[in-house]
Each structure stands twice: as C-alpha cells, then as structure tokens.
Short mmCIF file of C-alpha atoms in Angstrom, two decimals:
data_model
loop_
_atom_site.label_atom_id
_atom_site.label_comp_id
_atom_site.label_asym_id
_atom_site.label_seq_id
_atom_site.Cartn_x
_atom_site.Cartn_y
_atom_site.Cartn_z
CA MET A 1 104.24 -27.36 73.51
CA GLU A 2 104.26 -23.85 72.08
CA THR A 3 104.69 -25.23 68.61
CA ILE A 4 101.49 -27.25 68.94
CA MET A 5 99.58 -24.26 70.26
CA ASP A 6 100.82 -22.13 67.41
CA PHE A 7 99.72 -24.75 64.94
CA ILE A 8 96.26 -24.91 66.50
CA ASN A 9 95.90 -21.12 66.48
CA ASN A 10 96.91 -20.94 62.84
CA LYS A 11 94.32 -23.55 61.94
CA LEU A 12 91.62 -21.77 63.89
CA GLU A 13 92.52 -18.46 62.24
CA ILE A 14 92.34 -20.07 58.80
CA LEU A 15 88.97 -21.65 59.59
CA ILE A 16 87.60 -18.38 60.96
CA THR A 17 88.82 -16.49 57.91
CA LYS A 18 87.17 -18.98 55.54
CA GLN A 19 83.91 -18.82 57.51
CA VAL A 20 83.87 -15.03 57.49
CA LYS A 21 84.59 -14.96 53.77
CA LYS A 22 81.83 -17.49 53.09
CA THR A 23 79.38 -15.51 55.18
CA LEU A 24 80.20 -12.31 53.31
CA GLU A 25 79.73 -14.02 49.93
CA ASN A 26 76.32 -15.38 51.02
CA GLU A 27 75.17 -11.93 52.15
CA LYS A 28 76.31 -10.40 48.84
CA GLY A 29 74.40 -13.07 46.87
CA GLU A 30 71.20 -12.36 48.81
CA ARG A 31 71.49 -8.63 48.12
CA ILE A 32 71.88 -9.27 44.39
CA TYR A 33 68.95 -11.72 44.36
CA ASN A 34 66.61 -9.33 46.21
CA ARG A 35 67.55 -6.25 44.13
CA PRO A 36 64.41 -4.78 42.30
CA GLU A 37 64.27 -5.36 38.52
CA GLU A 38 65.07 -2.43 36.37
CA ASN A 39 62.16 -0.84 34.53
CA THR A 40 62.63 -1.84 30.91
CA ASN A 41 60.11 0.77 29.83
CA THR A 42 62.18 3.61 31.23
CA GLN A 43 62.78 6.13 28.49
CA LYS A 44 66.32 6.79 27.51
CA PRO A 45 67.81 10.08 28.54
CA GLY A 46 66.97 12.81 26.08
CA THR A 47 63.97 10.95 24.56
CA HIS A 48 61.24 12.19 26.93
CA GLY A 49 58.22 13.38 24.86
CA ARG A 50 59.85 12.39 21.55
CA GLN A 51 57.54 10.38 19.16
CA ASP A 52 58.62 7.43 17.06
CA PRO A 53 59.05 8.54 13.38
CA GLN A 54 56.99 5.64 11.99
CA GLN A 55 54.15 6.34 14.42
CA ARG A 56 54.25 10.04 13.55
CA GLU A 57 54.07 9.23 9.80
CA THR A 58 51.09 6.89 10.39
CA GLU A 59 49.20 9.59 12.28
CA ASN A 60 49.91 12.13 9.51
CA VAL A 61 48.57 9.75 6.86
CA LYS A 62 45.46 9.11 8.96
CA ARG A 63 44.83 12.85 9.41
CA THR A 64 45.27 13.42 5.66
CA THR A 65 42.87 10.55 4.81
CA ASP A 66 40.25 11.82 7.26
CA SER A 67 40.52 15.32 5.81
CA THR A 68 40.21 14.04 2.21
CA THR A 69 37.18 11.91 3.10
CA THR A 70 35.48 14.86 4.77
CA ASN A 71 36.10 17.14 1.77
CA THR A 72 34.83 14.47 -0.65
CA GLU A 73 31.64 13.93 1.34
CA ARG A 74 31.07 17.68 1.50
CA ALA A 75 31.57 18.02 -2.29
CA ILE A 76 29.13 15.17 -2.98
CA GLU A 77 26.53 16.70 -0.70
CA GLU A 78 26.89 20.11 -2.38
CA THR A 79 26.57 18.52 -5.85
CA GLU A 80 23.44 16.62 -4.84
CA ASN A 81 21.91 19.79 -3.43
CA GLU A 82 22.65 21.67 -6.66
CA GLU A 83 21.14 18.87 -8.78
CA ASN A 84 18.04 18.74 -6.58
CA GLU A 85 17.59 22.50 -6.83
CA SER A 86 18.08 22.38 -10.61
CA TRP A 87 15.62 19.51 -10.98
CA ALA A 88 13.05 21.28 -8.81
CA THR A 89 13.38 24.41 -10.98
CA VAL A 90 12.96 22.48 -14.24
CA ALA A 91 10.03 20.45 -12.90
CA LYS A 92 8.32 23.59 -11.70
CA ARG A 93 8.85 25.27 -15.07
CA ARG A 94 7.35 22.28 -16.87
CA ARG A 95 4.28 22.23 -14.64
CA ASN A 96 3.65 25.90 -15.24
CA ALA A 97 4.13 25.71 -19.03
CA PRO A 98 0.70 26.29 -20.60
CA ILE A 99 -0.74 23.99 -23.27
CA ILE A 100 -2.72 25.83 -25.90
CA LEU A 101 -5.31 24.07 -28.04
CA GLY A 102 -6.43 25.96 -31.10
CA THR A 103 -10.17 26.65 -31.54
CA LYS A 104 -10.28 28.69 -34.76
CA GLN A 105 -12.38 27.00 -37.45
CA SER A 106 -11.43 27.85 -41.00
CA ASN A 107 -10.79 25.82 -44.13
CA ASP A 108 -9.07 28.64 -45.98
CA GLU A 109 -5.94 28.78 -43.82
CA GLU A 110 -2.68 27.22 -45.04
CA LEU A 111 -2.09 25.75 -41.58
CA GLN A 112 -4.51 22.93 -40.88
CA PRO A 113 -4.46 20.15 -38.25
CA GLU A 114 -3.96 16.56 -39.27
CA GLY A 115 -7.02 14.42 -38.78
CA LYS A 116 -7.03 11.40 -36.51
CA THR A 117 -5.79 8.22 -38.21
CA ALA A 118 -6.99 4.66 -37.73
CA TRP A 119 -4.42 1.94 -38.37
CA LEU A 120 -5.48 -1.47 -39.67
CA TYR A 121 -3.75 -4.79 -40.18
CA ILE A 122 -4.82 -6.72 -43.27
CA GLY A 123 -3.47 -10.27 -43.37
CA LYS A 124 -3.67 -13.54 -45.29
CA VAL A 125 -3.57 -11.68 -48.58
CA ARG A 126 -2.69 -13.66 -51.70
CA ASN A 127 0.95 -13.65 -52.74
CA GLY A 128 1.61 -11.14 -55.50
CA THR A 129 -0.82 -8.52 -54.17
CA THR A 130 0.68 -5.00 -54.14
CA GLY A 131 -0.01 -1.95 -52.05
CA LYS A 132 -1.63 -0.30 -55.06
CA ASN A 133 -4.07 -3.23 -55.34
CA VAL A 134 -5.11 -2.74 -51.71
CA LYS A 135 -5.52 1.04 -52.06
CA ASP A 136 -7.56 0.68 -55.23
CA TYR A 137 -9.84 -1.90 -53.58
CA LEU A 138 -10.52 0.32 -50.53
CA MET A 139 -11.18 3.44 -52.60
CA LYS A 140 -13.57 1.47 -54.84
CA ASN A 141 -15.51 0.37 -51.69
CA GLY A 142 -16.11 3.80 -50.18
CA ILE A 143 -12.83 4.76 -48.43
CA LYS A 144 -11.74 7.78 -50.43
CA GLU A 145 -8.50 8.59 -48.63
CA ILE A 146 -5.67 6.18 -47.89
CA LYS A 147 -3.00 7.89 -45.79
CA GLU A 148 -0.55 5.02 -45.83
CA CYS A 149 -0.31 1.51 -47.21
CA GLU A 150 2.79 -0.47 -46.23
CA MET A 151 3.58 -4.08 -47.05
CA LEU A 152 4.78 -5.92 -43.97
CA LYS A 153 7.46 -8.56 -43.69
CA THR A 154 5.79 -11.93 -43.11
CA GLU A 155 7.00 -15.39 -42.12
CA GLY A 156 5.02 -17.29 -44.78
CA HIS A 157 4.32 -16.84 -48.46
CA MET A 158 1.14 -14.82 -47.89
CA LYS A 159 1.20 -11.04 -47.71
CA ALA A 160 0.14 -8.55 -45.01
CA PHE A 161 -0.33 -4.77 -45.03
CA LYS A 162 -0.50 -1.88 -42.58
CA ILE A 163 -3.18 0.60 -43.65
CA GLY A 164 -3.73 4.13 -42.40
CA ILE A 165 -7.16 5.65 -43.08
CA PRO A 166 -9.15 8.56 -41.66
CA PHE A 167 -10.68 7.69 -38.33
CA GLU A 168 -14.13 8.56 -39.68
CA ALA A 169 -13.83 5.70 -42.21
CA LEU A 170 -13.14 3.08 -39.54
CA GLN A 171 -16.81 2.16 -39.29
CA ILE A 172 -16.86 1.15 -42.96
CA THR A 173 -14.01 -1.34 -42.45
CA GLU A 174 -15.87 -3.03 -39.57
CA ASN A 175 -18.40 -4.51 -41.98
CA PRO A 176 -17.38 -8.15 -42.82
CA ASP A 177 -19.08 -7.87 -46.20
CA LEU A 178 -16.43 -5.37 -47.24
CA TRP A 179 -13.65 -7.96 -47.26
CA PRO A 180 -13.12 -11.03 -49.41
CA GLU A 181 -13.54 -14.39 -47.69
CA GLY A 182 -10.48 -15.46 -45.69
CA ILE A 183 -8.95 -11.99 -45.30
CA ILE A 184 -8.09 -11.01 -41.71
CA VAL A 185 -8.67 -7.40 -40.63
CA ARG A 186 -7.96 -5.97 -37.17
CA ARG A 187 -6.56 -2.87 -35.50
CA PHE A 188 -2.82 -2.66 -36.05
CA SER A 189 -0.58 -3.24 -33.00
CA PHE A 190 2.62 -1.23 -33.23
CA ARG A 191 4.27 -3.42 -30.58
CA ARG A 192 4.28 -6.43 -32.88
CA GLN A 193 6.19 -4.46 -35.52
CA ARG A 194 9.36 -4.64 -33.34
CA ASN A 195 9.76 -8.31 -34.26
CA ASN A 196 12.20 -8.42 -37.17
CA LYS A 197 11.20 -11.97 -38.06
CA GLY A 198 7.92 -10.77 -39.53
CA VAL A 199 4.34 -10.76 -38.34
CA PRO A 200 2.54 -14.10 -38.06
CA LEU A 201 -0.41 -14.66 -40.37
#
C-alpha cells in the first residue's frame, strides 16, 4: 500500500514540477515580447554633438561657394558702376565740346574750305569711252571744274561713270539738252556702290 502511495506522490511531484516550469517559461516569454524596442537612433557613447565628416565637408563647400558668388556679384556691380560713371563723364564732355564754324571771308589765305560737291551717275555710255572723254565733254558744255571722274564696274558691255562737280554747277546738268540721246544721268547713290557685281545700267 505504501509503495503505491509513494508512486502516486512521485508522479504528482513530477507533474507539478513540469507545470511550474512551463508556467515560468510562459511568463518569461511574455516579458520578452512586451519589452520596449531599443531606440536605433540613440547616439553611440562619445559621439554626442560630433558631426559626420562628409556632411561637414559638404557644408564647407556650400559656404565657400556662397562666399565666392557674393564676391563675384559685388565685383560685377562695382565694374558696372565704374563703367556707367566713365560713360556719363565722356558723354557729358562730348555734349559740352563746342563746335566752331569759321566766318572769316578771304581769298588770299592758304587755308580755304572745300566747296560742296554734287555727285552724278552717268550711265549707258558707249563702250570705249574714257574718263577723259567725259571730263572734256562737260568742260566744253559749261562745267569748268571736274573734281572727280571714276569709271564704274558694270554688268554689261556699256560703261558708267561717277562724276563729282561743284554744287553750283548742278543746275546745268539738269538740262536734258546737255546730254546725248540715250544717256542716263541721275544723282549718285553711294549705297549701290557696295555691290561688287557692278551697277546695273
């Protein structure tokens, strides 16, 4: 009888021990599960207030760039101000510069003004005509001074001339009876002379 009771007590003790152990393990698991997560952003000991080297280098570059930009803008502004002041000074000097027009009348002086010149275009002239032929013709018909007589480059076989005469003789050239039939005479346009291909006839 005692042997049976001992057996039963041993079994109960084993069961109780297992239950207690299981209960303790469950409580330990709950404590681990409910433990607060560690702050991953917590700074390591000894690094409080210390800046990352790459971030520090980036900020230094940015400060240097900002400083260079500011100095450049200031230099440009100072240069523009100097140029504006210089331009204002030159413009003011030019406005104040007097223009003198001589009024002395004398034909005995070595220094004499050049008279006003009228420039004419003479076109559709026969091939073979020279500048001397044109000058001789004008002088024979009342124009005593020919300042310039230049043969122009033409596109066709006919000739053309640029004539410079005193402005006072311009009225004589406006008479159609002065010129042979078919000759074209008009005021010379210096803009047309820029065409290297020659003037049209």
